[in-house]
Short mmCIF file of C-alpha atoms (C1' of nucleotides) in Angstrom, two decimals:
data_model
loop_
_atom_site.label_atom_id
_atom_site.label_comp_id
_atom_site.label_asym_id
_atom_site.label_seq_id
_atom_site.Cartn_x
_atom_site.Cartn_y
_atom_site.Cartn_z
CA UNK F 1 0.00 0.00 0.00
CA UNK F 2 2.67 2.06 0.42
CA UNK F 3 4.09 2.31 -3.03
CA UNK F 4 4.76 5.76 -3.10
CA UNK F 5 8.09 5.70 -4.71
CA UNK F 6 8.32 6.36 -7.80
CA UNK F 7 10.95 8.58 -7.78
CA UNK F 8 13.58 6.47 -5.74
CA UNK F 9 12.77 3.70 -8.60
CA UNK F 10 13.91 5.80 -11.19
CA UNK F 11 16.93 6.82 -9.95
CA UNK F 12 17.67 3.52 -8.98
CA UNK F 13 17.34 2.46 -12.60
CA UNK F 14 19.24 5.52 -13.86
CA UNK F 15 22.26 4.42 -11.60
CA UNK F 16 22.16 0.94 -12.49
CA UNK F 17 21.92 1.68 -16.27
CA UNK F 18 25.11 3.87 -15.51
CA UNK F 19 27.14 1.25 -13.72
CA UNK F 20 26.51 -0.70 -17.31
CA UNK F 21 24.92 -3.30 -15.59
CA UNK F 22 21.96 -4.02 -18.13
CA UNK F 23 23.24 -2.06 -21.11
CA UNK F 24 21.82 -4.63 -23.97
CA UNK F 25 20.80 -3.48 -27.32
CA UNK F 26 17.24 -5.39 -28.18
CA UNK F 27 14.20 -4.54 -30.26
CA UNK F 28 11.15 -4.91 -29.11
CA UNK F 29 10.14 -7.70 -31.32
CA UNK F 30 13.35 -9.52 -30.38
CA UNK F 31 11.99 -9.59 -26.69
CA UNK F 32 8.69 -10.71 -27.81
CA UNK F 33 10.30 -13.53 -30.23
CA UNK F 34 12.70 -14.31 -27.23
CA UNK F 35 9.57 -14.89 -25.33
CA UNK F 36 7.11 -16.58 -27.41
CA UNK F 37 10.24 -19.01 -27.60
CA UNK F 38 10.63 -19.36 -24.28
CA UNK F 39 6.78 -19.86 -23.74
CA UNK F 40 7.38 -22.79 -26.23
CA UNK F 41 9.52 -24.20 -23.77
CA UNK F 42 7.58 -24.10 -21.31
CA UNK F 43 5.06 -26.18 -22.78
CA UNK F 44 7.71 -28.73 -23.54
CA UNK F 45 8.51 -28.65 -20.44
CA UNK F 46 4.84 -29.71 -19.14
CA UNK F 47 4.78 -32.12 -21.98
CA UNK F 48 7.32 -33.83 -20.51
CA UNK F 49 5.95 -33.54 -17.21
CA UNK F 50 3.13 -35.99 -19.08
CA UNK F 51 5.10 -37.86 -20.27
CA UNK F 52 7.40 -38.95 -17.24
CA UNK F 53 3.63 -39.45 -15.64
CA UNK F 54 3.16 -42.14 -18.43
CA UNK F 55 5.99 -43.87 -17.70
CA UNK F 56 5.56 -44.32 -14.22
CA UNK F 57 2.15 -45.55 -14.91
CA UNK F 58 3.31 -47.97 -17.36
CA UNK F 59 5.88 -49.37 -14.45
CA UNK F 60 2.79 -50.49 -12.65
CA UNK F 61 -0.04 -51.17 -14.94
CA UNK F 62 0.30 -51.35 -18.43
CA UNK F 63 -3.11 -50.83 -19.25
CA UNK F 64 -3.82 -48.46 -21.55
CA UNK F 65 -6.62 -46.18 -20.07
CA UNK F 66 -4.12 -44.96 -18.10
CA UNK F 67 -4.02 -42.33 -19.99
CA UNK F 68 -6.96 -40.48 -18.68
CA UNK F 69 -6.42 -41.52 -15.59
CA UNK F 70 -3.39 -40.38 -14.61
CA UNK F 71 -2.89 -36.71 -17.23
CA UNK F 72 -5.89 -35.82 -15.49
CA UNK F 73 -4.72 -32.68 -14.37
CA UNK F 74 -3.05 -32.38 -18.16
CA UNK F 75 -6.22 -32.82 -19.68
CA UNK F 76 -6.48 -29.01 -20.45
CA UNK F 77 -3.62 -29.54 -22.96
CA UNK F 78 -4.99 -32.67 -24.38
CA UNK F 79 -8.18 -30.91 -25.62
CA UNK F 80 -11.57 -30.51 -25.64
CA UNK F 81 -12.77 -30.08 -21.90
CA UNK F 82 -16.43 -30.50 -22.06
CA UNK F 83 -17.01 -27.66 -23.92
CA UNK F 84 -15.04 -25.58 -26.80
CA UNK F 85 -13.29 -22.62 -26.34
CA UNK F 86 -15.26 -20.27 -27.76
CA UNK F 87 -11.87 -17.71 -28.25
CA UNK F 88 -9.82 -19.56 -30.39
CA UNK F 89 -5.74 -19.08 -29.83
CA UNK F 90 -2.93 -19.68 -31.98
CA UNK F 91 -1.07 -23.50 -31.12
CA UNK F 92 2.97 -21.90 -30.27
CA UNK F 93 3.62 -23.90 -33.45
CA UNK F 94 0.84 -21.33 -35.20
CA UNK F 95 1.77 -18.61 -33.43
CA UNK F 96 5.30 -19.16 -34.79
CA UNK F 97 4.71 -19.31 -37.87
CA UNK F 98 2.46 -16.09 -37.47
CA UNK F 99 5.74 -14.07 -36.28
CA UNK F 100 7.54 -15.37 -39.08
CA UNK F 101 5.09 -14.66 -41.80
CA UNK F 102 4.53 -11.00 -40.05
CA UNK F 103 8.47 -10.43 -39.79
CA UNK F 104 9.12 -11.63 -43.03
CA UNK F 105 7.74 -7.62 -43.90
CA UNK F 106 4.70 -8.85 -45.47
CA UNK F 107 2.68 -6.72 -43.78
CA UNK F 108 0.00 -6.48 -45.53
CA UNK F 109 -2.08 -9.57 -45.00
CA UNK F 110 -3.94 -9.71 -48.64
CA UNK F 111 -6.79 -12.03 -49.05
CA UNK F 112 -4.47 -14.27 -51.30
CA UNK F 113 -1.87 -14.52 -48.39
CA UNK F 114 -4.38 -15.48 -45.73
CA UNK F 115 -5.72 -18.53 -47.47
CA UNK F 116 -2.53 -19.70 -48.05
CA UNK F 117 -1.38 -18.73 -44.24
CA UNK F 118 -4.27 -20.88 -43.47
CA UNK F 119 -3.64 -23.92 -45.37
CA UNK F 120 -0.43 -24.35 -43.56
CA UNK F 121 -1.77 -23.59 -40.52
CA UNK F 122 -4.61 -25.86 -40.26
CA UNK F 123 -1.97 -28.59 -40.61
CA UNK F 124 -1.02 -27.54 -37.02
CA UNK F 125 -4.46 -26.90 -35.60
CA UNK F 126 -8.08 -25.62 -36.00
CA UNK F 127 -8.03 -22.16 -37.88
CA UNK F 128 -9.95 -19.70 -39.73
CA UNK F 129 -9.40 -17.09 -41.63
CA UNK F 130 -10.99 -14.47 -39.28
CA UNK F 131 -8.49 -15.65 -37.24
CA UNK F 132 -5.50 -15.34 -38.68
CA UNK F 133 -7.02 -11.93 -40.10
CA UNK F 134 -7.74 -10.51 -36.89
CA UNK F 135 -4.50 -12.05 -35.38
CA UNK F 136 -2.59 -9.89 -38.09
CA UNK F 137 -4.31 -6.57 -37.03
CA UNK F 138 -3.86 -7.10 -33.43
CA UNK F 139 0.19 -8.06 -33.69
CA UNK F 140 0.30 -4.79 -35.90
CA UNK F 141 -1.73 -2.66 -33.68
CA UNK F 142 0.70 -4.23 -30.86
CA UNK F 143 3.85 -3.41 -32.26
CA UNK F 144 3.17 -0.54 -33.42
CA UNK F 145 2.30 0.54 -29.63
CA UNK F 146 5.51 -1.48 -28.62
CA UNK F 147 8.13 0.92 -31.01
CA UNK F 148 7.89 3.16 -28.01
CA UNK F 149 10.72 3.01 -25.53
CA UNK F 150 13.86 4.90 -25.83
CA UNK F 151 14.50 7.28 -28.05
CA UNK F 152 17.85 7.79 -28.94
CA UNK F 153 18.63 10.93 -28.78
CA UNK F 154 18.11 10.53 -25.49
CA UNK F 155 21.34 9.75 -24.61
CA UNK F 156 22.13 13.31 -23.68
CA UNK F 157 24.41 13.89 -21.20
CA UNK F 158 21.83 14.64 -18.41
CA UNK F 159 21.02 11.94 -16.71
CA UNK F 160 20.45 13.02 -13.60
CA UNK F 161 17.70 13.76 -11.39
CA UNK F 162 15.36 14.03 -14.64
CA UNK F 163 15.75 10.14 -14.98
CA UNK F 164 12.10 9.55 -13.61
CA UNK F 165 10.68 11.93 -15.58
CA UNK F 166 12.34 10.96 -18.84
CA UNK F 167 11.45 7.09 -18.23
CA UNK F 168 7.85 8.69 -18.06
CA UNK F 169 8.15 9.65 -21.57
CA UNK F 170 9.94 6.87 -22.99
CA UNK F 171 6.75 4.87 -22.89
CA UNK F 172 3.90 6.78 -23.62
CA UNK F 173 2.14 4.36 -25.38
CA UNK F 174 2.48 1.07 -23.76
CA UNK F 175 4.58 0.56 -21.01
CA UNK F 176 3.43 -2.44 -18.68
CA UNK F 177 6.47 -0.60 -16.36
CA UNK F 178 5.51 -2.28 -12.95
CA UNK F 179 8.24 -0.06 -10.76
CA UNK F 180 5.97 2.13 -8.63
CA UNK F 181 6.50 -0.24 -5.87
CA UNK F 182 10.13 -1.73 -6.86
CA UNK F 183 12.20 -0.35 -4.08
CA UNK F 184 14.65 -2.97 -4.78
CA UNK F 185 17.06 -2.71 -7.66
CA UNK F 186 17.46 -5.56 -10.28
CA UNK F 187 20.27 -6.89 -8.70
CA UNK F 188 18.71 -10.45 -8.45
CA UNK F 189 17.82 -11.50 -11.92
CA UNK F 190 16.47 -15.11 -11.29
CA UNK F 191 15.73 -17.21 -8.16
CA UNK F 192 18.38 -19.99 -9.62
CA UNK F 193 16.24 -22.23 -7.63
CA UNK F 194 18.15 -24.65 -5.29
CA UNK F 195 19.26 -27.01 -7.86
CA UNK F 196 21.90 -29.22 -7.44
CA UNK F 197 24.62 -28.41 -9.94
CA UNK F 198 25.73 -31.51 -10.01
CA UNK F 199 22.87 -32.90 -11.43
CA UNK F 200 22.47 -29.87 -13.94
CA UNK F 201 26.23 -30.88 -14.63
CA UNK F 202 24.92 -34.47 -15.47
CA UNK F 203 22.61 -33.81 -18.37
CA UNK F 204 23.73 -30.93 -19.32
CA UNK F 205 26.97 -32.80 -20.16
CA UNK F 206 25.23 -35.59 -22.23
CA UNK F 207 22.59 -33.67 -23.65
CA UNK F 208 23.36 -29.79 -24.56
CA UNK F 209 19.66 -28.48 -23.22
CA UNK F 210 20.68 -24.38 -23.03
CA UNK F 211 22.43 -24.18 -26.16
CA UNK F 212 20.11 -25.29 -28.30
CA UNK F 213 18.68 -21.41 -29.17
CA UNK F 214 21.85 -19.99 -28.52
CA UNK F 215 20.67 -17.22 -27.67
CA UNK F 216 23.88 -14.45 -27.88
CA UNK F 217 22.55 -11.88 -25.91
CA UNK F 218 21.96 -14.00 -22.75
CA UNK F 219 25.23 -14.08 -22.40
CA UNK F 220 24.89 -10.62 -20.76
CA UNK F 221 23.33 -12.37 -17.67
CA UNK F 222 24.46 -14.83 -15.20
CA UNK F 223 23.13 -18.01 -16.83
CA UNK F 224 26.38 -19.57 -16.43
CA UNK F 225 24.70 -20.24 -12.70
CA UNK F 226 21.82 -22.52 -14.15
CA UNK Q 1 4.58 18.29 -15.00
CA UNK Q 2 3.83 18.40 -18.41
CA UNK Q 3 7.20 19.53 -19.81
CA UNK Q 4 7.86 16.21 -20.99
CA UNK Q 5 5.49 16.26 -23.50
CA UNK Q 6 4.69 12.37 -24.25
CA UNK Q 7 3.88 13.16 -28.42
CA UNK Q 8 7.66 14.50 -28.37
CA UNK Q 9 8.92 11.22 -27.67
CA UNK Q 10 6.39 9.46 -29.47
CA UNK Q 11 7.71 11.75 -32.96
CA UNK Q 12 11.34 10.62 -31.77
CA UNK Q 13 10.48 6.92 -31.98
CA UNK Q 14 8.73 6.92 -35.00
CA UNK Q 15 11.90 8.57 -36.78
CA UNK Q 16 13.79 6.22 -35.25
CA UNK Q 17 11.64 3.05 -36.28
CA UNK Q 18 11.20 4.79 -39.46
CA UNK Q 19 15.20 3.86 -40.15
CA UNK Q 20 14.39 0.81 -39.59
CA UNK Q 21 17.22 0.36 -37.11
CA UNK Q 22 16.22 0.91 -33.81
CA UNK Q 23 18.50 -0.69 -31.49
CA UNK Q 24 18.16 0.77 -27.98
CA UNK Q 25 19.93 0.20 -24.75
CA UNK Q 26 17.26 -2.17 -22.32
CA UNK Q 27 15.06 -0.27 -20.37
CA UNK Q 28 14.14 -1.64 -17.45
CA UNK Q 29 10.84 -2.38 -18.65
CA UNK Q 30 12.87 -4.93 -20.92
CA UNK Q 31 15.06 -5.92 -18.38
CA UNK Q 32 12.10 -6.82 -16.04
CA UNK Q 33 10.82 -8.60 -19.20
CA UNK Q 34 13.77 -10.87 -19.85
CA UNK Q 35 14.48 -11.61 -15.91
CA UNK Q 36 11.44 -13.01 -15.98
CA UNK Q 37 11.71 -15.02 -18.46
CA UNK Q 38 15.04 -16.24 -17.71
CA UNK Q 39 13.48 -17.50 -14.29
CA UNK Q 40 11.27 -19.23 -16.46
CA UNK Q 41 13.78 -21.07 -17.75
CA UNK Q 42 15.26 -21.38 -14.50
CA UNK Q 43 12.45 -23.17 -13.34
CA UNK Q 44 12.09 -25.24 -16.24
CA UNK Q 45 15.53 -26.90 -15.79
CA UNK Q 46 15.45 -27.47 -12.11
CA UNK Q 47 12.41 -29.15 -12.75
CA UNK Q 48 13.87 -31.00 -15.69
CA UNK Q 49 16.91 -32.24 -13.60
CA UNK Q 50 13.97 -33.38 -11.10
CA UNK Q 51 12.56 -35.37 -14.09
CA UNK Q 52 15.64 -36.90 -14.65
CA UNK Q 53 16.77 -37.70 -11.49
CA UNK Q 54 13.05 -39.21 -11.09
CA UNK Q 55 13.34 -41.33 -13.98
CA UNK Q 56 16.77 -42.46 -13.33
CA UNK Q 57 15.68 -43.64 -9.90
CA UNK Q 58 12.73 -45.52 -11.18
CA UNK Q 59 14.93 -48.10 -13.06
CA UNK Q 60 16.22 -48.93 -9.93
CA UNK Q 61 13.93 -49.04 -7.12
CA UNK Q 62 10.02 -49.88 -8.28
CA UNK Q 63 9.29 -46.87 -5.55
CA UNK Q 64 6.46 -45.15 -7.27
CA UNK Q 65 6.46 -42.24 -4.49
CA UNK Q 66 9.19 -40.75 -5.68
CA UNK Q 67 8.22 -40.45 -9.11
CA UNK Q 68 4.86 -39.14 -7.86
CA UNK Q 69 6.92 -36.39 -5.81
CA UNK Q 70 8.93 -35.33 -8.45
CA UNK Q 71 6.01 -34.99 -10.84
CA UNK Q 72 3.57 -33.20 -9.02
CA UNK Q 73 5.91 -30.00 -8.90
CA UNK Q 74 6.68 -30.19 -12.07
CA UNK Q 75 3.44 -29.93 -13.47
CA UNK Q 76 2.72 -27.04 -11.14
CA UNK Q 77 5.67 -25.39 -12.12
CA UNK Q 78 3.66 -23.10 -12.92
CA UNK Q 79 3.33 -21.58 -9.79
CA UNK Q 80 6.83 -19.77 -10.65
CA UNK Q 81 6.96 -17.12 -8.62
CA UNK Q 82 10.22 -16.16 -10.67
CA UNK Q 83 11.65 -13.36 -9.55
CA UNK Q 84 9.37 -10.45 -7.80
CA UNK Q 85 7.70 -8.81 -10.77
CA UNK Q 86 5.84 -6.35 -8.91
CA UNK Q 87 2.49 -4.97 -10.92
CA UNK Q 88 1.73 -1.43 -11.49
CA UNK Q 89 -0.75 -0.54 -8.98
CA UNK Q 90 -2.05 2.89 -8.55
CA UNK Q 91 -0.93 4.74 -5.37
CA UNK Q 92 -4.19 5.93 -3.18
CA UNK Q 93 -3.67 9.44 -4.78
CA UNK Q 94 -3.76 8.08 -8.41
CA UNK Q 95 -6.82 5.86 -7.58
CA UNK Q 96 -8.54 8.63 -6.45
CA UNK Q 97 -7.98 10.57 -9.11
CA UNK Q 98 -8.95 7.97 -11.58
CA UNK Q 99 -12.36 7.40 -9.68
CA UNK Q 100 -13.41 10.53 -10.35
CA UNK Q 101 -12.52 11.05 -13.74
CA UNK Q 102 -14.42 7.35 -14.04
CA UNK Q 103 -17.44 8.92 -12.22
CA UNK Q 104 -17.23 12.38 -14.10
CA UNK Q 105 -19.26 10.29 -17.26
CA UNK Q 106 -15.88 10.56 -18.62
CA UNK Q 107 -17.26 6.88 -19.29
CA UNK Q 108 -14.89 7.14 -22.52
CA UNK Q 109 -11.38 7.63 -22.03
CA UNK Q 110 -9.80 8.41 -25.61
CA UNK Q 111 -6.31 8.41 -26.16
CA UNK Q 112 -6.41 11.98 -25.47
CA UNK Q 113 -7.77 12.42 -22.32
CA UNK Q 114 -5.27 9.12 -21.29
CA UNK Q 115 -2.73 11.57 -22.24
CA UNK Q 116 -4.53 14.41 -19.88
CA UNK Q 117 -4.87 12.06 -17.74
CA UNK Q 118 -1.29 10.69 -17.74
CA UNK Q 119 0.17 14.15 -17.15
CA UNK Q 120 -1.79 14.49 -13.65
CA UNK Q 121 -1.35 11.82 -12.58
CA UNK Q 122 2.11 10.75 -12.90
CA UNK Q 123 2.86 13.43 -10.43
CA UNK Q 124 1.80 11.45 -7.57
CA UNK Q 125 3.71 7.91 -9.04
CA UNK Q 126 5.03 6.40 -11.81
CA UNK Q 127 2.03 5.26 -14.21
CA UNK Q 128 1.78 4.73 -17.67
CA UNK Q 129 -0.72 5.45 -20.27
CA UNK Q 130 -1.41 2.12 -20.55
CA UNK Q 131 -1.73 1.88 -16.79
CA UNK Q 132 -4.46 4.16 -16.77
CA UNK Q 133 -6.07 2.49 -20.16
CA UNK Q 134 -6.27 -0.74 -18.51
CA UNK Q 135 -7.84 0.83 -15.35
CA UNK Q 136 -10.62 2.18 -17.66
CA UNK Q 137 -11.16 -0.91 -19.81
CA UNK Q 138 -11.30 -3.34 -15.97
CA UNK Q 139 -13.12 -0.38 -14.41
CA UNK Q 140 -15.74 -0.54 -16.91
CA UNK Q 141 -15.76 -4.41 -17.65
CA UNK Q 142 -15.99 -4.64 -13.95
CA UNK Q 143 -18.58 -2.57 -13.46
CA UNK Q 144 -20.97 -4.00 -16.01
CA UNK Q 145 -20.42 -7.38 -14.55
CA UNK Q 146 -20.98 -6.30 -11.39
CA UNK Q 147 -24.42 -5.25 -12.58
CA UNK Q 148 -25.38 -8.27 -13.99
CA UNK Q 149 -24.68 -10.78 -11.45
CA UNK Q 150 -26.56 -10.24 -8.96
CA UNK Q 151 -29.49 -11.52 -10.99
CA UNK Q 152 -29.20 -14.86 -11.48
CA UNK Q 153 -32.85 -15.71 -11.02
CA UNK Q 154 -33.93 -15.30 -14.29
CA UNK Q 155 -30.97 -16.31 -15.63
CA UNK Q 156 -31.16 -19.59 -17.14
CA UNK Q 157 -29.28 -21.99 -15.56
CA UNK Q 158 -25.97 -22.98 -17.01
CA UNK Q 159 -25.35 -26.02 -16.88
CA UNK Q 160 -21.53 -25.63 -18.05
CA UNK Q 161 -18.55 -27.21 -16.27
CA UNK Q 162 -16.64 -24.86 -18.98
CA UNK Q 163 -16.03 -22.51 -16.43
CA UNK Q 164 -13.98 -25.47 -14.66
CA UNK Q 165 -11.76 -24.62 -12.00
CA UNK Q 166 -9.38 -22.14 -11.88
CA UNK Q 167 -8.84 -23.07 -8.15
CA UNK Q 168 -5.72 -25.12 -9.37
CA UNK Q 169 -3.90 -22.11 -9.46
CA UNK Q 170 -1.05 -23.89 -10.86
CA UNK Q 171 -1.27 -22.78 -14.43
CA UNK Q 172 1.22 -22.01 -16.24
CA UNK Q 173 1.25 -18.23 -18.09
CA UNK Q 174 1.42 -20.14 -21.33
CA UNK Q 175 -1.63 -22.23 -21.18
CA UNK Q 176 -3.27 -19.84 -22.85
CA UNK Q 177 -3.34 -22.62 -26.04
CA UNK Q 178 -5.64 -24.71 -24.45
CA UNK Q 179 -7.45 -26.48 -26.60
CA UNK Q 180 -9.69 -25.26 -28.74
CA UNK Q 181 -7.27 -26.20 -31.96
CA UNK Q 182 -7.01 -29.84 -32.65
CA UNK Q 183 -9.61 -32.53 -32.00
CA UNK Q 184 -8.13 -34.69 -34.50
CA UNK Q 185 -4.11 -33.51 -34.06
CA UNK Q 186 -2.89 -31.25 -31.26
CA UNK Q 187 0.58 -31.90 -31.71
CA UNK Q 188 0.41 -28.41 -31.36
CA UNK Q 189 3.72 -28.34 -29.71
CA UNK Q 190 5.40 -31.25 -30.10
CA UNK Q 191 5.90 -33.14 -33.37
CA UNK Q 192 4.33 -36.36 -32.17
CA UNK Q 193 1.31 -36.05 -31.11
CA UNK Q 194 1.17 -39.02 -29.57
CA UNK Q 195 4.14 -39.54 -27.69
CA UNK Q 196 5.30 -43.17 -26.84
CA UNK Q 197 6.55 -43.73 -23.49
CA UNK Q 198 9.15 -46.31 -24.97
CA UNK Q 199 10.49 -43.68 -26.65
CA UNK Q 200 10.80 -41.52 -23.59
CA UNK Q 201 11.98 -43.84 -21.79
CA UNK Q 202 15.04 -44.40 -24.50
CA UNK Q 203 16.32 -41.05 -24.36
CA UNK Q 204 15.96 -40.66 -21.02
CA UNK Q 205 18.19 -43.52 -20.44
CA UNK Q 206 20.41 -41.85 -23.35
CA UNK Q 207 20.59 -38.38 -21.61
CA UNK Q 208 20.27 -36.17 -24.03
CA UNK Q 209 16.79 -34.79 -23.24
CA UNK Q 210 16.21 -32.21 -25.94
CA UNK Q 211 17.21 -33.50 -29.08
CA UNK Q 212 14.60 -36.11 -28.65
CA UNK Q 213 11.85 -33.04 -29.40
CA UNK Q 214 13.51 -31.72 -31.91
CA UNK Q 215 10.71 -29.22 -31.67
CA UNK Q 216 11.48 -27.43 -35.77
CA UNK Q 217 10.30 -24.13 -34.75
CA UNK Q 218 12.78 -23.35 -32.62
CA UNK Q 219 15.33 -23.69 -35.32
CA UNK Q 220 13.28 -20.69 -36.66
CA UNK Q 221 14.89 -18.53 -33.90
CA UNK Q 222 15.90 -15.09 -35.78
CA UNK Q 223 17.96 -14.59 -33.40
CA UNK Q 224 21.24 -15.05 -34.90
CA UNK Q 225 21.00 -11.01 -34.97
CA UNK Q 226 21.12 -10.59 -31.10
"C1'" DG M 1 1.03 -22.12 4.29
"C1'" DC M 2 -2.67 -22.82 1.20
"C1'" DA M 3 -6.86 -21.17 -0.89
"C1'" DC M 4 -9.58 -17.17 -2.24
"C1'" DT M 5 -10.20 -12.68 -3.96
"C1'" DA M 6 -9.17 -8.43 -6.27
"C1'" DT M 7 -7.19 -6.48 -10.01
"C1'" DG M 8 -3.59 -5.40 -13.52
"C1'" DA M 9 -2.49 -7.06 -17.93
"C1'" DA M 10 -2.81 -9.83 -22.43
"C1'" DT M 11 -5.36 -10.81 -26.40
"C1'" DG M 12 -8.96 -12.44 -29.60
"C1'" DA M 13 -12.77 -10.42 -31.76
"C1'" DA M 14 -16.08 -6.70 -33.32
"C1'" DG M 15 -17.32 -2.10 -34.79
"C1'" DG M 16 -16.70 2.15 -37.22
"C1'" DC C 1 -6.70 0.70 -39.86
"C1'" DC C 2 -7.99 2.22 -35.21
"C1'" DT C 3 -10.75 1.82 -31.23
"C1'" DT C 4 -13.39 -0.81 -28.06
"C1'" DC C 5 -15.28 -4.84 -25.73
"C1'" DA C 6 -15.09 -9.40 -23.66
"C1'" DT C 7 -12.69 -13.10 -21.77
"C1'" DT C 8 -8.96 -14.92 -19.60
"C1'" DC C 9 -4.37 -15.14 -17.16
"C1'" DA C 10 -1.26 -13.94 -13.51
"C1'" DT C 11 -0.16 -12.09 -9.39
"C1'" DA C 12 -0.40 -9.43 -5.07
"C1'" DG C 13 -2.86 -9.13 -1.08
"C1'" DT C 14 -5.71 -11.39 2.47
"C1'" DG C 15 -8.06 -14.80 5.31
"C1'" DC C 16 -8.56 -19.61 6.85
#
DNA sequence: GCACTATGAATGAAGG
DNA sequence: CCTTCATTCATAGTGC
């Protein structure tokens, strides 16, 4: 209730951002791509959740109605619960497709384009054209919003106690900035969760599971602790 | 405090987008972005390492428990608190403000008077235009609900376990795919849809837990840029 | 501590 | 295209 400080944020952020702690150069649509990817991963991640459940399962009974049984609580993902969705939502394999189809600079989604959008998207899941239509003029309406941050002429020389007041304007638009109430800096990035190294050490040795995306600019941050 | 004039910046960053190179030190909106999703991942590998220790174990002893243990977190996973990502929330000032333009009929709040808005009340905290949009757009949804609630005797009776339960609380930010796509194939993510534990089970004994997935979008990654 | 609630935020869809 | 609505998700705060 008592997030009152706005002020004390922003200078916080000012004198991180001069200590060169965080100083990475990234679009906008890079840090939605890097997160649509990493939503992807997530859902391999529960995936495999499911399908360490169906091992277990197969340990003790191998019958197969199982299934049901035990990915109860997984259903959602397997589909249809009772009733439709009535909102339909791009599949991540959709929705990556999407990005690349809207990044490719075809942004104008003609008729012609759409159908063909579709036909390769149905292969992945349930579609329409309304869909994909409407998808394209929300991401564009999105991104347009999302261009806002930085300018860069802003790198003048004063920095100083106009910070607050300058991260004000830097997102006009859209800026889902939840300081107000941050009266800690950023110095912890991620919980790094009590894992055992040593057993991080052990797959991570057989199987390379971070470097798969290889993603450059992570190197900026203390992943080296996962 | 309206010397910062938010269309300024706005002109700024369209020049800038406009040559089609706007690369931009992280602001901290970003950098709250990417922690986040980097504790994602965090997540996602301690509870991968669970999986495989999990797995590993079974061979050995036929101790379901432990297998149960390890897979009950995982699928709630989602509970990732990650690291604190504190929301915007409007300081007592701001809300008070924001109630009475609400109540003033201002019933529509255009981009303009957002930007009126904006310029009061970021004098009491830091708030965004979208802050304040959102407020509007849950003020009014909420309101309208609120309205029509209370009248459930006439309302027919529905009968739909749609509305399931959200109680779980364990749902991961990316579940937003549900469904809805692929009665016949929602391989969605994964490129077998139906996933054979024997299979698992193989690479799990191998090690090498991602290459099993192989999931082809992620070789999509444009990221080779970062 | 876990479940519930309130609410900020994301997004698909419709209207103009 | 741009704006608006509706639905849903996620999280912070609160009570058991």
């Amino acid at each position: 209730m008592e997030k009152e400080n706005p002020q004390k944020e922003g200078v916080v952020g000012a004198s991180a951002a001069a200590a060169g702690l965080y100083m990475k150069v990234m679009t906008d649509e890079q840090m939605e791509l890097l997160r649509r990817q990493i939503s992807v991963y997530a859902t391999i991640c529960e995936k495999l959740a499911e399908m360490h459940k169906a091992i277990s399962a197969q340990h003790d009974l191998s019958g197969m109605k199982l299934g049901a049984l035990h990915c109860d609580p997984l259903m959602a993902y397997a589909g249809h619960k009772i009733t439709a969705r009535q909102r339909w939502s791009p599949t991540p394999l959709q929705l990556q497709i999407l990005e690349r189809i809207f990044e490719e600079g075809n942004g104008t989604p003609s008729k012609q384009k759409i159908k063909e959008i579709i036909s390769e998207l149905s292969q992945h899941g349930q579609i329409s054209e309304t869909n994909v239509y409407n998808w394209f003029q929300n991401r564009r309406a999105r991104s347009k919003r999302k261009q806002s941050v930085p300018a860069p002429n802003n790198m003048e020389p004063e920095v100083e106690a106009e910070t607050e007041f300058r991260k004000d304007s830097t997102k006009p638009e859209d800026t889902k900035f939840y300081d107000n109430s941050a009266p800690r800096d950023h110095d912890v990035y991620f919980p790094s969760p009590e894992v055992d190294p040593d057993e991080l050490i052990s797959w991570s040795a057989s199987g390379s599971v971070m470097e798969l995306q290889s993603v450059p600019s992570w190197g900026g941050f203390d992943v080296g602790e996962l």
